[in-house]
PDB file of C-alpha atoms and ligand atoms in Angstrom:
ATOM      1  CA  MET A   1     207.584 106.134 182.090  1.00 97.00           C
ATOM      2  CA  LYS A   2     208.536 106.229 185.720  1.00 98.00           C
ATOM      3  CA  ILE A   3     211.150 103.697 186.861  1.00 98.00           C
ATOM      4  CA  ILE A   4     211.415 102.770 190.528  1.00 98.00           C
ATOM      5  CA  THR A   5     214.351 100.617 191.576  1.00 97.00           C
ATOM      6  CA  SER A   6     214.621  98.870 194.883  1.00 95.00           C
ATOM      7  CA  ASP A   7     217.074  96.348 196.307  1.00 90.00           C
ATOM      8  CA  SER A   8     214.624  93.567 196.971  1.00 95.00           C
ATOM      9  CA  LYS A   9     211.648  91.989 195.285  1.00 97.00           C
ATOM     10  CA  LEU A  10     209.759  92.406 198.534  1.00 98.00           C
ATOM     11  CA  ALA A  11     210.385  96.163 198.747  1.00 98.00           C
ATOM     12  CA  CYS A  12     209.309  96.542 195.110  1.00 98.00           C
ATOM     13  CA  SER A  13     206.162  94.497 195.761  1.00 98.00           C
ATOM     14  CA  ALA A  14     205.297  96.502 198.881  1.00 98.00           C
ATOM     15  CA  HIS A  15     205.563  99.682 196.858  1.00 98.00           C
ATOM     16  CA  ALA A  16     203.257  98.330 194.151  1.00 98.00           C
ATOM     17  CA  ALA A  17     200.807  97.147 196.823  1.00 98.00           C
ATOM     18  CA  ASP A  18     200.680 100.675 198.300  1.00 98.00           C
ATOM     19  CA  ILE A  19     199.816 102.176 194.911  1.00 98.00           C
ATOM     20  CA  ILE A  20     196.999  99.651 194.422  1.00 98.00           C
ATOM     21  CA  LEU A  21     195.604  99.998 197.945  1.00 98.00           C
ATOM     22  CA  ASN A  22     195.615 103.793 197.720  1.00 98.00           C
ATOM     23  CA  GLU A  23     193.535 103.500 194.558  1.00 98.00           C
ATOM     24  CA  ILE A  24     191.116 101.085 196.255  1.00 98.00           C
ATOM     25  CA  LYS A  25     190.750 103.416 199.245  1.00 97.00           C
ATOM     26  CA  ARG A  26     190.135 106.361 196.890  1.00 97.00           C
ATOM     27  CA  ASN A  27     187.764 104.504 194.570  1.00 98.00           C
ATOM     28  CA  LYS A  28     185.710 101.724 196.138  1.00 97.00           C
ATOM     29  CA  LYS A  29     184.644 100.548 192.661  1.00 98.00           C
ATOM     30  CA  ALA A  30     188.102 100.510 191.116  1.00 98.00           C
ATOM     31  CA  VAL A  31     188.727  98.135 188.229  1.00 98.00           C
ATOM     32  CA  LEU A  32     191.978  96.199 188.498  1.00 98.00           C
ATOM     33  CA  GLY A  33     193.755  94.316 185.751  1.00 98.00           C
ATOM     34  CA  LEU A  34     195.595  91.420 187.365  1.00 98.00           C
ATOM     35  CA  ALA A  35     198.484  89.201 186.359  1.00 98.00           C
ATOM     36  CA  THR A  36     199.713  85.772 187.371  1.00 97.00           C
ATOM     37  CA  GLY A  37     203.203  84.290 187.601  1.00 96.00           C
ATOM     38  CA  SER A  38     205.967  84.125 190.170  1.00 96.00           C
ATOM     39  CA  THR A  39     206.610  87.870 189.786  1.00 98.00           C
ATOM     40  CA  VAL A  40     203.338  88.881 191.434  1.00 98.00           C
ATOM     41  CA  GLU A  41     203.361  86.395 194.337  1.00 98.00           C
ATOM     42  CA  ASP A  42     204.990  88.813 196.794  1.00 98.00           C
ATOM     43  CA  LEU A  43     202.695  91.601 195.602  1.00 98.00           C
ATOM     44  CA  TYR A  44     199.610  89.523 196.423  1.00 98.00           C
ATOM     45  CA  ASP A  45     201.117  88.589 199.824  1.00 98.00           C
ATOM     46  CA  CYS A  46     201.665  92.287 200.564  1.00 98.00           C
ATOM     47  CA  LEU A  47     198.132  93.140 199.443  1.00 98.00           C
ATOM     48  CA  ILE A  48     196.676  90.513 201.794  1.00 98.00           C
ATOM     49  CA  LYS A  49     198.785  91.638 204.770  1.00 98.00           C
ATOM     50  CA  LYS A  50     198.147  95.357 204.259  1.00 98.00           C
ATOM     51  CA  THR A  51     194.447  94.740 203.603  1.00 98.00           C
ATOM     52  CA  LYS A  52     194.231  93.053 206.997  1.00 98.00           C
ATOM     53  CA  SER A  53     196.291  95.646 208.862  1.00 98.00           C
ATOM     54  CA  ASP A  54     194.545  98.658 207.260  1.00 97.00           C
ATOM     55  CA  GLY A  55     191.041  97.127 207.078  1.00 97.00           C
ATOM     56  CA  VAL A  56     190.754  97.680 203.319  1.00 98.00           C
ATOM     57  CA  ASP A  57     187.361  96.944 201.758  1.00 98.00           C
ATOM     58  CA  TRP A  58     187.453  95.079 198.409  1.00 98.00           C
ATOM     59  CA  SER A  59     183.710  94.403 198.239  1.00 98.00           C
ATOM     60  CA  GLY A  60     183.097  96.830 195.357  1.00 98.00           C
ATOM     61  CA  ILE A  61     186.319  96.109 193.432  1.00 98.00           C
ATOM     62  CA  ARG A  62     186.108  94.550 189.978  1.00 98.00           C
ATOM     63  CA  SER A  63     188.996  92.626 188.432  1.00 98.00           C
ATOM     64  CA  PHE A  64     189.933  91.328 184.998  1.00 98.00           C
ATOM     65  CA  ASN A  65     192.758  88.845 184.685  1.00 98.00           C
ATOM     66  CA  LEU A  66     195.092  89.070 181.728  1.00 98.00           C
ATOM     67  CA  ASP A  67     195.001  85.523 180.495  1.00 96.00           C
ATOM     68  CA  GLU A  68     194.141  81.873 181.002  1.00 94.00           C
ATOM     69  CA  TYR A  69     195.416  78.620 179.581  1.00 93.00           C
ATOM     70  CA  VAL A  70     193.306  76.646 177.143  1.00 91.00           C
ATOM     71  CA  GLY A  71     193.277  72.858 177.253  1.00 87.00           C
ATOM     72  CA  LEU A  72     194.274  72.139 180.837  1.00 89.00           C
ATOM     73  CA  LYS A  73     193.367  68.610 181.839  1.00 84.00           C
ATOM     74  CA  GLU A  74     190.941  68.169 184.699  1.00 80.00           C
ATOM     75  CA  ASP A  75     193.648  67.157 187.149  1.00 83.00           C
ATOM     76  CA  GLU A  76     195.611  70.278 186.166  1.00 86.00           C
ATOM     77  CA  TYR A  77     193.020  72.713 187.520  1.00 88.00           C
ATOM     78  CA  ASN A  78     195.602  73.826 190.067  1.00 90.00           C
ATOM     79  CA  GLN A  79     197.719  75.144 187.140  1.00 92.00           C
ATOM     80  CA  SER A  80     194.922  77.415 185.990  1.00 93.00           C
ATOM     81  CA  TYR A  81     195.214  81.118 186.509  1.00 95.00           C
ATOM     82  CA  ARG A  82     191.785  81.084 188.205  1.00 94.00           C
ATOM     83  CA  TYR A  83     193.209  78.705 190.827  1.00 94.00           C
ATOM     84  CA  PHE A  84     196.325  80.879 191.179  1.00 96.00           C
ATOM     85  CA  MET A  85     194.253  84.005 191.820  1.00 97.00           C
ATOM     86  CA  ASP A  86     191.840  82.332 194.225  1.00 96.00           C
ATOM     87  CA  SER A  87     194.568  80.728 196.300  1.00 97.00           C
ATOM     88  CA  LYS A  88     197.070  83.598 196.251  1.00 98.00           C
ATOM     89  CA  LEU A  89     194.710  86.568 196.607  1.00 98.00           C
ATOM     90  CA  PHE A  90     190.943  86.321 196.247  1.00 98.00           C
ATOM     91  CA  ASP A  91     190.374  83.728 199.015  1.00 98.00           C
ATOM     92  CA  HIS A  92     192.109  86.036 201.514  1.00 98.00           C
ATOM     93  CA  ILE A  93     190.283  89.333 200.899  1.00 98.00           C
ATOM     94  CA  ASN A  94     186.613  90.273 200.773  1.00 98.00           C
ATOM     95  CA  ILE A  95     186.400  90.677 196.982  1.00 98.00           C
ATOM     96  CA  ASN A  96     183.138  89.389 195.510  1.00 98.00           C
ATOM     97  CA  LYS A  97     184.210  86.500 193.251  1.00 96.00           C
ATOM     98  CA  ALA A  98     181.317  87.322 190.923  1.00 95.00           C
ATOM     99  CA  ASN A  99     183.261  90.506 190.152  1.00 97.00           C
ATOM    100  CA  THR A 100     186.482  88.665 189.265  1.00 97.00           C
ATOM    101  CA  ASN A 101     186.746  87.998 185.540  1.00 95.00           C
ATOM    102  CA  PHE A 102     188.888  85.730 183.376  1.00 94.00           C
ATOM    103  CA  PRO A 103     188.893  85.542 179.586  1.00 93.00           C
ATOM    104  CA  ILE A 104     187.708  81.925 179.788  1.00 89.00           C
ATOM    105  CA  LYS A 105     186.542  79.488 182.360  1.00 81.00           C
ATOM    106  CA  VAL A 106     188.982  76.589 182.478  1.00 74.00           C
ATOM    107  CA  ASN A 107     187.955  73.273 180.945  1.00 57.00           C
ATOM    108  CA  ASP A 108     184.927  74.794 179.334  1.00 53.00           C
ATOM    109  CA  LYS A 109     185.762  75.596 175.734  1.00 52.00           C
ATOM    110  CA  ALA A 110     182.202  76.192 174.564  1.00 52.00           C
ATOM    111  CA  GLU A 111     181.727  78.903 177.097  1.00 54.00           C
ATOM    112  CA  ALA A 112     185.273  80.018 176.398  1.00 55.00           C
ATOM    113  CA  ASN A 113     184.504  81.070 172.867  1.00 56.00           C
ATOM    114  CA  GLN A 114     181.591  83.168 173.945  1.00 59.00           C
ATOM    115  CA  SER A 115     183.214  84.824 176.891  1.00 71.00           C
ATOM    116  CA  PHE A 116     186.508  85.930 175.374  1.00 77.00           C
ATOM    117  CA  ALA A 117     184.754  87.572 172.432  1.00 76.00           C
ATOM    118  CA  ASN A 118     183.094  89.923 174.892  1.00 90.00           C
ATOM    119  CA  TYR A 119     186.017  90.470 177.236  1.00 94.00           C
ATOM    120  CA  ASP A 120     187.171  93.850 175.938  1.00 96.00           C
ATOM    121  CA  GLU A 121     183.547  94.972 175.814  1.00 95.00           C
ATOM    122  CA  ALA A 122     183.063  93.881 179.434  1.00 96.00           C
ATOM    123  CA  ILE A 123     186.168  95.830 180.483  1.00 97.00           C
ATOM    124  CA  LYS A 124     184.862  98.895 178.664  1.00 97.00           C
ATOM    125  CA  ASN A 125     181.425  98.523 180.260  1.00 97.00           C
ATOM    126  CA  ALA A 126     183.073  98.357 183.694  1.00 97.00           C
ATOM    127  CA  GLY A 127     184.584 101.790 182.967  1.00 98.00           C
ATOM    128  CA  GLY A 128     188.019 100.567 181.823  1.00 98.00           C
ATOM    129  CA  ILE A 129     190.940  99.310 183.877  1.00 98.00           C
ATOM    130  CA  ASP A 130     192.135 101.816 186.494  1.00 98.00           C
ATOM    131  CA  ILE A 131     195.340  99.960 187.340  1.00 98.00           C
ATOM    132  CA  GLN A 132     196.802  97.128 185.282  1.00 99.00           C
ATOM    133  CA  VAL A 133     199.458  94.955 186.952  1.00 99.00           C
ATOM    134  CA  LEU A 134     201.949  93.339 184.566  1.00 98.00           C
ATOM    135  CA  GLY A 135     204.837  90.946 184.758  1.00 98.00           C
ATOM    136  CA  ILE A 136     207.065  90.394 181.749  1.00 98.00           C
ATOM    137  CA  GLY A 137     208.243  87.273 179.969  1.00 96.00           C
ATOM    138  CA  ASN A 138     211.926  86.619 179.277  1.00 94.00           C
ATOM    139  CA  ASN A 139     211.140  87.133 175.592  1.00 95.00           C
ATOM    140  CA  GLY A 140     209.360  90.435 176.259  1.00 97.00           C
ATOM    141  CA  HIS A 141     205.824  89.070 176.237  1.00 97.00           C
ATOM    142  CA  ILE A 142     203.168  90.743 178.352  1.00 98.00           C
ATOM    143  CA  ALA A 143     200.136  88.642 179.287  1.00 98.00           C
ATOM    144  CA  PHE A 144     200.530  86.000 176.536  1.00 97.00           C
ATOM    145  CA  ASN A 145     201.203  88.473 173.741  1.00 97.00           C
ATOM    146  CA  GLU A 146     204.149  86.737 172.177  1.00 96.00           C
ATOM    147  CA  PRO A 147     206.646  88.312 169.723  1.00 97.00           C
ATOM    148  CA  GLY A 148     204.834  89.194 166.503  1.00 97.00           C
ATOM    149  CA  SER A 149     201.670  90.365 168.285  1.00 98.00           C
ATOM    150  CA  SER A 150     199.935  93.362 166.761  1.00 98.00           C
ATOM    151  CA  ILE A 151     199.854  96.571 168.761  1.00 98.00           C
ATOM    152  CA  ASP A 152     196.121  96.719 168.031  1.00 98.00           C
ATOM    153  CA  SER A 153     195.400  93.186 169.270  1.00 97.00           C
ATOM    154  CA  LEU A 154     192.434  92.602 171.545  1.00 96.00           C
ATOM    155  CA  THR A 155     191.543  89.541 173.627  1.00 95.00           C
ATOM    156  CA  ARG A 156     192.006  86.421 171.500  1.00 95.00           C
ATOM    157  CA  CYS A 157     193.278  82.878 171.369  1.00 93.00           C
ATOM    158  CA  VAL A 158     197.072  82.768 171.115  1.00 94.00           C
ATOM    159  CA  GLN A 159     199.708  80.116 170.553  1.00 94.00           C
ATOM    160  CA  LEU A 160     202.501  80.009 173.121  1.00 94.00           C
ATOM    161  CA  THR A 161     206.071  80.107 171.823  1.00 94.00           C
ATOM    162  CA  PRO A 162     208.519  77.292 172.632  1.00 95.00           C
ATOM    163  CA  SER A 163     210.459  79.664 174.917  1.00 92.00           C
ATOM    164  CA  THR A 164     207.342  80.501 176.975  1.00 92.00           C
ATOM    165  CA  ILE A 165     206.339  76.831 177.147  1.00 95.00           C
ATOM    166  CA  LYS A 166     209.838  76.055 178.397  1.00 95.00           C
ATOM    167  CA  ALA A 167     209.791  78.912 180.943  1.00 92.00           C
ATOM    168  CA  ASN A 168     206.367  77.878 182.278  1.00 91.00           C
ATOM    169  CA  SER A 169     207.187  74.153 182.356  1.00 94.00           C
ATOM    170  CA  ARG A 170     208.618  74.661 185.846  1.00 91.00           C
ATOM    171  CA  PHE A 171     205.017  74.620 187.107  1.00 89.00           C
ATOM    172  CA  PHE A 172     204.053  71.410 185.246  1.00 92.00           C
ATOM    173  CA  ALA A 173     205.134  67.764 185.436  1.00 90.00           C
ATOM    174  CA  SER A 174     206.912  68.129 182.087  1.00 92.00           C
ATOM    175  CA  GLU A 175     207.266  70.504 179.151  1.00 95.00           C
ATOM    176  CA  ASP A 176     204.782  68.342 177.206  1.00 95.00           C
ATOM    177  CA  ASP A 177     202.107  69.062 179.804  1.00 92.00           C
ATOM    178  CA  VAL A 178     202.216  72.841 179.309  1.00 94.00           C
ATOM    179  CA  PRO A 179     199.188  73.966 177.253  1.00 93.00           C
ATOM    180  CA  LYS A 180     200.087  75.263 173.801  1.00 94.00           C
ATOM    181  CA  LEU A 181     197.194  77.737 173.672  1.00 93.00           C
ATOM    182  CA  ALA A 182     195.855  80.481 175.878  1.00 94.00           C
ATOM    183  CA  ILE A 183     193.300  83.261 175.756  1.00 94.00           C
ATOM    184  CA  SER A 184     195.043  86.540 176.343  1.00 96.00           C
ATOM    185  CA  MET A 185     194.106  90.173 176.509  1.00 97.00           C
ATOM    186  CA  GLY A 186     195.760  91.909 173.574  1.00 98.00           C
ATOM    187  CA  LEU A 187     198.332  94.679 173.552  1.00 98.00           C
ATOM    188  CA  ARG A 188     195.616  97.243 172.774  1.00 98.00           C
ATOM    189  CA  SER A 189     193.463  95.865 175.613  1.00 98.00           C
ATOM    190  CA  ILE A 190     196.398  96.482 177.970  1.00 98.00           C
ATOM    191  CA  LEU A 191     197.322  99.884 176.527  1.00 98.00           C
ATOM    192  CA  ASN A 192     193.767 101.084 177.152  1.00 98.00           C
ATOM    193  CA  SER A 193     194.420 100.864 180.933  1.00 98.00           C
ATOM    194  CA  LYS A 194     194.571 104.191 182.731  1.00 98.00           C
ATOM    195  CA  LYS A 195     197.629 103.277 184.822  1.00 98.00           C
ATOM    196  CA  ILE A 196     200.034 100.368 184.373  1.00 98.00           C
ATOM    197  CA  ILE A 197     202.444  98.935 186.945  1.00 98.00           C
ATOM    198  CA  LEU A 198     205.027  96.595 185.409  1.00 98.00           C
ATOM    199  CA  LEU A 199     207.101  94.464 187.776  1.00 98.00           C
ATOM    200  CA  ALA A 200     210.355  92.869 186.621  1.00 98.00           C
ATOM    201  CA  PHE A 201     212.607  90.851 188.903  1.00 98.00           C
ATOM    202  CA  GLY A 202     215.834  88.981 188.300  1.00 97.00           C
ATOM    203  CA  GLU A 203     218.495  88.752 185.615  1.00 97.00           C
ATOM    204  CA  ASN A 204     216.264  86.707 183.285  1.00 96.00           C
ATOM    205  CA  LYS A 205     214.156  89.811 182.723  1.00 97.00           C
ATOM    206  CA  ARG A 206     217.012  92.239 182.055  1.00 98.00           C
ATOM    207  CA  GLU A 207     217.078  91.925 178.268  1.00 98.00           C
ATOM    208  CA  ALA A 208     213.308  92.366 177.926  1.00 98.00           C
ATOM    209  CA  LEU A 209     213.243  95.270 180.360  1.00 98.00           C
ATOM    210  CA  ASN A 210     216.102  97.016 178.553  1.00 98.00           C
ATOM    211  CA  HIS A 211     214.156  96.769 175.312  1.00 98.00           C
ATOM    212  CA  LEU A 212     211.206  98.504 176.953  1.00 98.00           C
ATOM    213  CA  ILE A 213     213.244 101.185 178.711  1.00 98.00           C
ATOM    214  CA  ASN A 214     215.211 102.049 175.568  1.00 98.00           C
ATOM    215  CA  ALA A 215     212.292 101.786 173.127  1.00 98.00           C
ATOM    216  CA  LYS A 216     211.624 104.759 170.858  1.00 98.00           C
ATOM    217  CA  SER A 217     208.832 102.963 169.005  1.00 98.00           C
ATOM    218  CA  PHE A 218     206.936  99.670 169.087  1.00 98.00           C
ATOM    219  CA  ASP A 219     209.049  96.668 168.097  1.00 98.00           C
ATOM    220  CA  PRO A 220     206.821  93.600 167.501  1.00 98.00           C
ATOM    221  CA  ASN A 221     209.802  91.356 168.312  1.00 98.00           C
ATOM    222  CA  TRP A 222     209.599  92.703 171.874  1.00 98.00           C
ATOM    223  CA  PRO A 223     205.861  93.107 172.657  1.00 98.00           C
ATOM    224  CA  CYS A 224     206.618  94.965 175.932  1.00 98.00           C
ATOM    225  CA  THR A 225     207.874  97.933 173.863  1.00 98.00           C
ATOM    226  CA  CYS A 226     204.235  98.808 173.098  1.00 98.00           C
ATOM    227  CA  LEU A 227     204.207 100.376 176.577  1.00 98.00           C
ATOM    228  CA  HIS A 228     207.015 102.862 175.883  1.00 98.00           C
ATOM    229  CA  ASN A 229     204.768 105.895 175.418  1.00 97.00           C
ATOM    230  CA  HIS A 230     201.878 104.975 177.721  1.00 98.00           C
ATOM    231  CA  SER A 231     200.883 108.086 179.635  1.00 98.00           C
ATOM    232  CA  ASP A 232     201.034 106.480 183.099  1.00 98.00           C
ATOM    233  CA  LEU A 233     203.465 103.557 183.223  1.00 98.00           C
ATOM    234  CA  ILE A 234     205.389 102.737 186.412  1.00 98.00           C
ATOM    235  CA  VAL A 235     208.145 100.143 186.130  1.00 98.00           C
ATOM    236  CA  ILE A 236     209.183  98.691 189.478  1.00 98.00           C
ATOM    237  CA  THR A 237     212.284  96.526 189.392  1.00 98.00           C
ATOM    238  CA  ASP A 238     215.176  95.133 191.406  1.00 98.00           C
ATOM    239  CA  LEU A 239     217.414  95.398 188.326  1.00 97.00           C
ATOM    240  CA  LYS A 240     219.991  98.197 188.362  1.00 93.00           C
TER     241      LYS A 240
HETATM  242  C1  GLP B 301     203.495  84.168 182.026  1.00 59.06           C
HETATM  243  C2  GLP B 301     202.217  85.039 182.097  1.00 59.06           C
HETATM  244  C3  GLP B 301     202.560  86.489 182.175  1.00 59.06           C
HETATM  245  C4  GLP B 301     203.705  86.673 183.151  1.00 59.06           C
HETATM  246  C5  GLP B 301     204.958  86.079 182.567  1.00 59.06           C
HETATM  247  C6  GLP B 301     206.131  86.053 183.525  1.00 59.06           C
HETATM  248  O1  GLP B 301     203.585  83.337 180.950  1.00 59.06           O
HETATM  249  N1  GLP B 301     201.271  84.840 181.062  1.00 59.06           N
HETATM  250  O2  GLP B 301     201.422  87.239 182.549  1.00 59.06           O
HETATM  251  O3  GLP B 301     203.940  88.034 183.364  1.00 59.06           O
HETATM  252  O4  GLP B 301     204.725  84.822 181.974  1.00 59.06           O
HETATM  253  O5  GLP B 301     206.026  85.010 184.445  1.00 59.06           O
HETATM  254  P1  GLP B 301     206.827  84.984 185.798  1.00 59.06           P
HETATM  255  O6  GLP B 301     206.284  86.093 186.618  1.00 59.06           O
HETATM  256  O7  GLP B 301     206.547  83.636 186.404  1.00 59.06           O
HETATM  257  O8  GLP B 301     208.259  85.195 185.445  1.00 59.06           O
END
């Protein structure tokens, strides 16, 4: 595990953006695993700016997002992770949207069941994830792998914990409006990535991050600890 500490969220995000863009320049068909949440907003801003200034070509890049809510109402489309990715990154670069994958399409449960069953297979067929971007939940979740998740879990339907529903309610009209279910890549799906960049910003993440940094083995109460012996994990944080 490599830990990079910087004073500001922006400096951390710029560093992560450089790692990703170097990979894209080296491998025009790179496969990226992408995350959503407030943590990655500056990263996506940096990627857009540097893509424009350096003329980076995303046309051959494939992406797989970590997770998506299940059960969003129609007027809540703008809370979907598809909407987040389109508005914060994909609409501003020349990625081919046909190459951007989510474990389900929002508001389409029938299709949902079919697509998430094949998600890990689709990742494998794409050659595996070259760089996986991760945030971390206050309770140590990664993607929506809540405490109690199996280290061998693959993409599946998961129930969100009350603490995650509360944390994510800041994006919804009320806590009641936060979906209770999501489709999430599993811990094994994430561990299969060749390189992982985990970003953690702010005091709320300190406890979870400390569990990861000090982990000697996987503790299912803190799902992030599954990463402790990944062969190429970079933690980038403003926490000292
Ligand atoms: C969400 C997402 C995660 C994200 C985490 C932290 O629930 N499913 O992928 O990393 O919680 O969110 P934030 O970055 O807003 O703190």
